[in-house]
CSV table of C-alpha atoms in Angstrom, one decimal:
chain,number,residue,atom,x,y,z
A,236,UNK,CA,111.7,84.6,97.2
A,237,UNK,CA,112.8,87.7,99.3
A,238,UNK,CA,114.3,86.7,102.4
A,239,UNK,CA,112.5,88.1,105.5
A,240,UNK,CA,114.1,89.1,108.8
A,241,UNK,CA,112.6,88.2,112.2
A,242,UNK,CA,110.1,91.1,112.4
A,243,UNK,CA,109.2,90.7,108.7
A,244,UNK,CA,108.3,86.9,109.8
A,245,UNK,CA,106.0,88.3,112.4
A,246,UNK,CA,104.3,91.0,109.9
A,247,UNK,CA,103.7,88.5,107.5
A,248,UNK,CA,102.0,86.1,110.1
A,249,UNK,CA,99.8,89.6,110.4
A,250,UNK,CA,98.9,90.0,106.7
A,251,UNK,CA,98.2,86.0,106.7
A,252,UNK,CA,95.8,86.2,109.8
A,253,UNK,CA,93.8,89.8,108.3
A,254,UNK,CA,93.5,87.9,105.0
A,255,UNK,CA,92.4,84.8,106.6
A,256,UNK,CA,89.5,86.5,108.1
A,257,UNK,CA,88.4,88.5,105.6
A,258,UNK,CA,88.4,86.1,102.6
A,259,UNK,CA,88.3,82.5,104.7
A,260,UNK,CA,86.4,83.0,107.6
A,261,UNK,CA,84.1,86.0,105.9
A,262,UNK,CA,84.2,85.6,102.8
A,263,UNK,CA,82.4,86.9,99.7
A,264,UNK,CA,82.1,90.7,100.8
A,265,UNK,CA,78.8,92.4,98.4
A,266,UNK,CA,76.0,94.0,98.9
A,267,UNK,CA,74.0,90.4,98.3
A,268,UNK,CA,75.4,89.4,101.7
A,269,UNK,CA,75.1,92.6,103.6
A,270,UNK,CA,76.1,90.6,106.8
A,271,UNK,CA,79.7,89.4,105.1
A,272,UNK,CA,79.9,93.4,104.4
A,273,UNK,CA,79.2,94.5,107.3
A,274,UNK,CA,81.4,92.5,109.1
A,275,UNK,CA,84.1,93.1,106.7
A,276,UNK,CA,84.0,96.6,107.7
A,277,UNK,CA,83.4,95.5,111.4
A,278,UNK,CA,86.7,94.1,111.4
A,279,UNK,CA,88.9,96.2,109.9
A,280,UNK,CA,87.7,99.3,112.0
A,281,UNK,CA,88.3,97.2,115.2
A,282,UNK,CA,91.8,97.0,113.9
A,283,UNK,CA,92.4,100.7,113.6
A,284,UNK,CA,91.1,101.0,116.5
A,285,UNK,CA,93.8,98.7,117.9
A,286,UNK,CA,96.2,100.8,116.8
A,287,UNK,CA,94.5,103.9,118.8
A,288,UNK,CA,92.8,105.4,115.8
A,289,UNK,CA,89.4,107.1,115.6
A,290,UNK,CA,87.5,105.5,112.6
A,291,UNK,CA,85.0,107.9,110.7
A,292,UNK,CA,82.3,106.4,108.8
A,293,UNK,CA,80.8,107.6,106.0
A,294,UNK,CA,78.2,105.9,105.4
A,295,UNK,CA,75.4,105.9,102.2
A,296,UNK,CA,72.8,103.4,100.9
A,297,UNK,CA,73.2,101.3,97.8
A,298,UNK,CA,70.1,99.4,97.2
A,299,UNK,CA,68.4,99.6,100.5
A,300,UNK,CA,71.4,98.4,102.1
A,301,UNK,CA,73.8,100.8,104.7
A,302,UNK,CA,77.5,100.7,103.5
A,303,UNK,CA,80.9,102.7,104.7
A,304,UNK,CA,83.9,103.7,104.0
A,305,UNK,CA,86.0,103.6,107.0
A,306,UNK,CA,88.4,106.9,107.3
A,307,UNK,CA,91.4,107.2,109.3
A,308,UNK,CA,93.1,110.6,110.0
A,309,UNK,CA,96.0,111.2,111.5
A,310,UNK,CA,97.0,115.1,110.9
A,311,UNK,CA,100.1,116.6,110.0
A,312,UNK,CA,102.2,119.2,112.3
A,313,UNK,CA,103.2,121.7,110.1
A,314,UNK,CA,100.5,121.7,107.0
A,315,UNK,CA,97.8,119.2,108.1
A,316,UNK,CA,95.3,120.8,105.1
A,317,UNK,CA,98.0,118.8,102.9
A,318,UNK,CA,96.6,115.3,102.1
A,319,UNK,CA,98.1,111.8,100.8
A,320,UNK,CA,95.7,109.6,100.8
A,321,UNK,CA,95.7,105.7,101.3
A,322,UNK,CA,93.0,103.6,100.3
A,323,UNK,CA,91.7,100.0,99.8
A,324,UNK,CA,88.2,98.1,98.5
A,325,UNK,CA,87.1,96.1,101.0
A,326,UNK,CA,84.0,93.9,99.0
A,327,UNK,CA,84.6,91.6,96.7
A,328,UNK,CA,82.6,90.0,93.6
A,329,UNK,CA,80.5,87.4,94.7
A,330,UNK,CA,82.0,84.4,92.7
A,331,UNK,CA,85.4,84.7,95.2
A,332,UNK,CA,86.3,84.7,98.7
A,333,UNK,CA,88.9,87.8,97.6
A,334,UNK,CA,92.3,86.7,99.0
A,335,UNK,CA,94.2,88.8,96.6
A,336,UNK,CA,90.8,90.9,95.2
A,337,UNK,CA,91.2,92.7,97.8
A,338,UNK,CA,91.7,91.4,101.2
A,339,UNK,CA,95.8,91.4,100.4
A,340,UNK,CA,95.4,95.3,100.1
A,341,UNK,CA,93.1,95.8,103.1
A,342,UNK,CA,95.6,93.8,105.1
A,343,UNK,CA,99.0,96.1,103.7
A,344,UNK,CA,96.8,99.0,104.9
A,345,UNK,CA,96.2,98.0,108.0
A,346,UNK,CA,99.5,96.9,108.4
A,347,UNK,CA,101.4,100.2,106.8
A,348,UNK,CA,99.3,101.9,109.2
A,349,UNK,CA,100.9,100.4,112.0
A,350,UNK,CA,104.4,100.6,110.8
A,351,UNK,CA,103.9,104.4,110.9
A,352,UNK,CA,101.8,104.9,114.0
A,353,UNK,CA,103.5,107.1,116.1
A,354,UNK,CA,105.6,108.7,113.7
A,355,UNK,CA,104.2,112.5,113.0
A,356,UNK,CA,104.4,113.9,109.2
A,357,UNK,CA,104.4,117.3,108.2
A,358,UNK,CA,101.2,116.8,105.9
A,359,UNK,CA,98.1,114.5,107.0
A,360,UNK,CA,98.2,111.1,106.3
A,361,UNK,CA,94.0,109.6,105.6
A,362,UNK,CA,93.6,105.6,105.5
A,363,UNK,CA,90.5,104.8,104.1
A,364,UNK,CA,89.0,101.8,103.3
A,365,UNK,CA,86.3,101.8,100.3
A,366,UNK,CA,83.0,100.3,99.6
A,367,UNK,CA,81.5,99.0,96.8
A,368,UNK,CA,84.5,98.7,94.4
A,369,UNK,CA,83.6,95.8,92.4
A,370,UNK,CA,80.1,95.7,89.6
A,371,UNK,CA,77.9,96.7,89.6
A,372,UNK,CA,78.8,99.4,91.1
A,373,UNK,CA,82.3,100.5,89.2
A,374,UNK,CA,82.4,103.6,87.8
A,375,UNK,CA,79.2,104.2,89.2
A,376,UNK,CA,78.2,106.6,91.6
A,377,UNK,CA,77.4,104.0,94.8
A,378,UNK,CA,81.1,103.2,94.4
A,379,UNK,CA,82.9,103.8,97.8
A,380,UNK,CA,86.2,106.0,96.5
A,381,UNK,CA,83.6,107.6,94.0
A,382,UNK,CA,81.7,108.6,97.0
A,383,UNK,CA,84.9,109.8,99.0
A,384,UNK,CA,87.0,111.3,96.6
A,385,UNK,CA,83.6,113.9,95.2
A,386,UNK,CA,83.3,114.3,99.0
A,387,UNK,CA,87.0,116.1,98.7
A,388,UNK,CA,86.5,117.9,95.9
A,389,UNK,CA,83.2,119.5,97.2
A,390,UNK,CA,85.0,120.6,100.8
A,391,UNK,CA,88.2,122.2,98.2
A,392,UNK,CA,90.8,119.7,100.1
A,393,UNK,CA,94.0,119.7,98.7
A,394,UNK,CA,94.5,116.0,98.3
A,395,UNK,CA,98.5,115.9,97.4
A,396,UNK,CA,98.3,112.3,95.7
A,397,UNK,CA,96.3,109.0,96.5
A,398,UNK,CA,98.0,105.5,96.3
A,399,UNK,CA,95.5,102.5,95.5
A,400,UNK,CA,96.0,99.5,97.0
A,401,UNK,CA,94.6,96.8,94.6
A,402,UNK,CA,95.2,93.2,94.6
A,403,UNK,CA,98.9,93.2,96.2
A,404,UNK,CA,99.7,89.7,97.3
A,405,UNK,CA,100.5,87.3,94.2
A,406,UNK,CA,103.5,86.7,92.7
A,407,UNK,CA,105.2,84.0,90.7
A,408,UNK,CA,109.2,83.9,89.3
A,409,UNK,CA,107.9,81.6,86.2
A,410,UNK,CA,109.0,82.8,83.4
A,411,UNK,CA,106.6,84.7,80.9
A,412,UNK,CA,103.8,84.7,83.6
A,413,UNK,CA,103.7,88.4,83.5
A,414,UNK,CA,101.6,90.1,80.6
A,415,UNK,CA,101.3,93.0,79.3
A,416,UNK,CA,98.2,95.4,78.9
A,417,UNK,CA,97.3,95.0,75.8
A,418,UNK,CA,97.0,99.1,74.9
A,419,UNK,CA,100.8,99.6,75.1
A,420,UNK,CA,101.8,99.4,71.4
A,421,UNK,CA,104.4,96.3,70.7
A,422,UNK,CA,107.3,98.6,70.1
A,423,UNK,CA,107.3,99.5,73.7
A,424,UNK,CA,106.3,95.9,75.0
A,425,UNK,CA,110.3,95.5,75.3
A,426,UNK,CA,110.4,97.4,78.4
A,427,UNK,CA,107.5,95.7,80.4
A,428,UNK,CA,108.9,93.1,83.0
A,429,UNK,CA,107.7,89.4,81.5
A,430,UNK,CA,108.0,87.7,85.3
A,431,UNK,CA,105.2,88.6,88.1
A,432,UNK,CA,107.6,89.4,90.7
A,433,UNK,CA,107.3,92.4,90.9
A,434,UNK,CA,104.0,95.2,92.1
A,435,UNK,CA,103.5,98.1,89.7
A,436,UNK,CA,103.1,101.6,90.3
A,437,UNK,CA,100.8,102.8,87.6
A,438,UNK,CA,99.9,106.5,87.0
A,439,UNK,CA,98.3,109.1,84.6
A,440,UNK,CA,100.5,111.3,83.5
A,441,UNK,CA,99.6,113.7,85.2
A,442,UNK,CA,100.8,112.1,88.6
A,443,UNK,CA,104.3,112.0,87.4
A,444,UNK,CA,106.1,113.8,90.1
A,445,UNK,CA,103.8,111.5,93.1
A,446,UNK,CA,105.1,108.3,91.1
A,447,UNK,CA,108.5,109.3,91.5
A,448,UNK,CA,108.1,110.5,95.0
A,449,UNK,CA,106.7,107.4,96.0
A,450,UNK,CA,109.1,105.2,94.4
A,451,UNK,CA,112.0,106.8,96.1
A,452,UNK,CA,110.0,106.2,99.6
A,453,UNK,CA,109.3,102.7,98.6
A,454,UNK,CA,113.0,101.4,97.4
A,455,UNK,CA,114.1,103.2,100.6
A,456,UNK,CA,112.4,100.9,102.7
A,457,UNK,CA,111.7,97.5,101.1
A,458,UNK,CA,113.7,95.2,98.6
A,459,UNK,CA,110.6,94.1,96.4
A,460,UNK,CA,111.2,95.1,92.8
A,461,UNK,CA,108.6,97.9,92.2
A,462,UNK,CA,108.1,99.4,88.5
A,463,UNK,CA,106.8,102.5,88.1
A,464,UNK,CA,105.2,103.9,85.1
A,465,UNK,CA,103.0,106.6,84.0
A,466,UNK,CA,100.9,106.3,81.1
A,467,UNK,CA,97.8,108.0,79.4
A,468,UNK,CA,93.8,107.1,80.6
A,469,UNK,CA,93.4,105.6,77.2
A,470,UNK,CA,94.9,102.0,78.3
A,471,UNK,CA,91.7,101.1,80.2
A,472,UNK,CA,93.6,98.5,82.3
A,473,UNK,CA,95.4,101.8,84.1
A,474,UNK,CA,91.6,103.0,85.4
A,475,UNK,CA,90.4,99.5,86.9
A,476,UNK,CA,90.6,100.6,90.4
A,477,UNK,CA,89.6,103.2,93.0
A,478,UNK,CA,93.2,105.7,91.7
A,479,UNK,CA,90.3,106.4,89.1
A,480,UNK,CA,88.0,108.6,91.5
A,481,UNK,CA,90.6,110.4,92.0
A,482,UNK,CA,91.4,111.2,88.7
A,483,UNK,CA,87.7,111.5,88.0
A,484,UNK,CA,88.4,114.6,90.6
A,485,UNK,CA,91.2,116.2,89.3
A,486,UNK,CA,94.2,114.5,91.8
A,487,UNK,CA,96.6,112.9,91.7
A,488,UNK,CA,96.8,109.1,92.3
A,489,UNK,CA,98.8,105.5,91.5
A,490,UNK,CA,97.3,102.3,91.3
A,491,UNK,CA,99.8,99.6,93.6
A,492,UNK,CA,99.1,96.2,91.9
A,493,UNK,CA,100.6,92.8,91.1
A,494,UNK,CA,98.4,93.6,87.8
A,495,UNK,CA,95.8,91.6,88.6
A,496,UNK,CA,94.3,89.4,85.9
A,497,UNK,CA,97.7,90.2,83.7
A,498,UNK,CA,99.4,87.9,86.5
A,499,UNK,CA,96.8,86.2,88.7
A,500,UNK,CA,95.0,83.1,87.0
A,501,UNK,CA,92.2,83.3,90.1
A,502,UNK,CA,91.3,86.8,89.6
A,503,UNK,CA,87.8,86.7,90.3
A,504,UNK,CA,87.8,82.6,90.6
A,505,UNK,CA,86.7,80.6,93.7
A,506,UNK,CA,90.1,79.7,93.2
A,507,UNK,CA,91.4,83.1,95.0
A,508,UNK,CA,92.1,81.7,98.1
A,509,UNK,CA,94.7,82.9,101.3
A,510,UNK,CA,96.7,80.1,100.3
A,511,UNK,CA,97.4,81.2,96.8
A,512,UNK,CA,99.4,84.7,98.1
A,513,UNK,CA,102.9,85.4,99.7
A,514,UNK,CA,103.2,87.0,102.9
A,515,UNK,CA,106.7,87.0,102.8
A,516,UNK,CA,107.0,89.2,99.7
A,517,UNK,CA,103.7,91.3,100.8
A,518,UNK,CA,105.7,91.5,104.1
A,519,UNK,CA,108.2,93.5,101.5
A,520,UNK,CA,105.2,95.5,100.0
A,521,UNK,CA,104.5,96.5,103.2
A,522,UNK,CA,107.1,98.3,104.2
A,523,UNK,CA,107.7,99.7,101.1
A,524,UNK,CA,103.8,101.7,101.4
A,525,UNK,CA,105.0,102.7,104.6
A,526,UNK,CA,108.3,104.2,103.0
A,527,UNK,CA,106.5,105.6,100.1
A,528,UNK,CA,103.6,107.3,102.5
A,529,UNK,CA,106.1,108.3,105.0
A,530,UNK,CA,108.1,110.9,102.0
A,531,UNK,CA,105.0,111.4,100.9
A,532,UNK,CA,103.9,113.0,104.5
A,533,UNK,CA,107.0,114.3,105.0
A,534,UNK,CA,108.2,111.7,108.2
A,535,UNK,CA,111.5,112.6,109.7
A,536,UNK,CA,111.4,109.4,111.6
A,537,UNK,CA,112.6,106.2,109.5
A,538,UNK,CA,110.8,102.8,109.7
């Protein structure tokens, strides 16, 4: 366990009551329950708003049914046509309530956001929270961050990197509970952590240099292990998230994970409950998003 201070207490009791709503008292979040949707994305704009944001919708139709993302900007002093982008999936499959698939991520958003409001960057700093993440709808063109990230591409925004929250709050010191994807040959399977306590920072090559920028910002700021690795499209497992829009469109991005199903026996279960996670170490996580945007944006101010 990593040891939390006072104020990491009270963040964790934060991230336990946003996840508590969103997969307990909401739960499964699809277009089948358009209600549970909508009130998904109810709640989490009233929380920007708490943190006095304006919340842009951009909304579209997927089977008859009105979705959104939710887009928060909050624009850089010096070069505020320089983007990172933050982003979560708010729905959910319908077999699960989503604790950890995705409501932990939603909640480290929400929660990152409020560790750096107030503090200006050079560069623009977007929080968005996505639609229609899960199937049917992955890799599709009603999925939210597919939607979003063509939407950057077609106004020529010079989105600088985007990190992907996705499924951020399980971890477990057993040993050999971590796997590893099984497209990384065996002679490198070595150098793959075999305990989930960690979150992995996964990349395309081609996002290199925001990998290591982020992981500076991160260990700067939090004392959760955090391994960072870049590898090429072909390992499918890298690709199973909203960093792949992204890509799709030519950017940058990193997929923040405990791995998912490579660590989490309730992935996509009933089972995938608030009381499975740890708030303590998502506490950790936390920050360490906020460190990693904040060098990202160029923030002079520390957390």
């Amino acid at each position: 366990m990593v040891e939390t201070s006072e104020s990491e207490f009270q963040l964790a009791g934060r991230l336990r009551r946003h996840v508590d709503v969103l997969a307990e008292l909401i739960g499964p979040r699809h277009v089948g329950r358009p209600d549970a949707l909508a009130s998904a994305a109810t709640y989490i704009e009233r929380q920007f708003v708490t943190l006095e944001d304006d919340v842009e919708r951009q909304t579209y139709d997927v089977e008859g049914t009105t979705v959104a993302n939710l887009i928060v900007e909050r624009r850089g002093k010096r070069r505020p046509d320089l983007i990172v982008v933050a982003g979560a999936h708010y729905d959910s499959v319908p077999s699960t309530p989503g604790a950890d698939d995705n409501a932990s991520a939603v909640a480290v958003l929400i929660e990152a956001a409020r560790l750096l409001r107030g503090r200006s960057g050079r560069r623009t700093i977007r929080f968005v929270a996505f639609a229609c993440e899960e199937s049917p709808h992955f890799h599709t063109d009603t999925m939210g961050s597919q939607v979003y990230a063509r939407r950057c591409r077609t106004r020529s925004e010079c989105i600088l990197g985007m990190l992907c929250l996705e499924m951020v709050g399980y971890f477990t010191d057993e040993p050999e509970s971590q796997a590893t994807p099984l497209g990384i040959p065996r002679c490198l399977r070595w150098l793959f952590p075999r305990r989930g306590q960690f979150l992995a920072a996964v990349g395309n090559l081609r996002s290199f240099s925001l990998a290591w920028e982020f992981h500076r910002g991160f260990k700067r700021c939090s004392r959760l292990p955090l391994f960072s690795v870049c590898l090429p499209e072909a390992i499918h497992e890298i690709r199973l998230s909203d960093n792949s829009s992204f890509w799709d469109q030519g950017y940058p991005a990193l997929m923040l994970t405990d791995t998912s199903f490579l660590r989490n026996p309730h992935y996509h279960q009933s089972s995938d409950r608030a009381d499975t996670l740890d708030y303590g170490r998502m506490a950790q996580a936390t920050r360490g998003v906020a460190g990693g945007l904040a060098r990202l944006a160029g923030v002079a101010t520390p957390l």
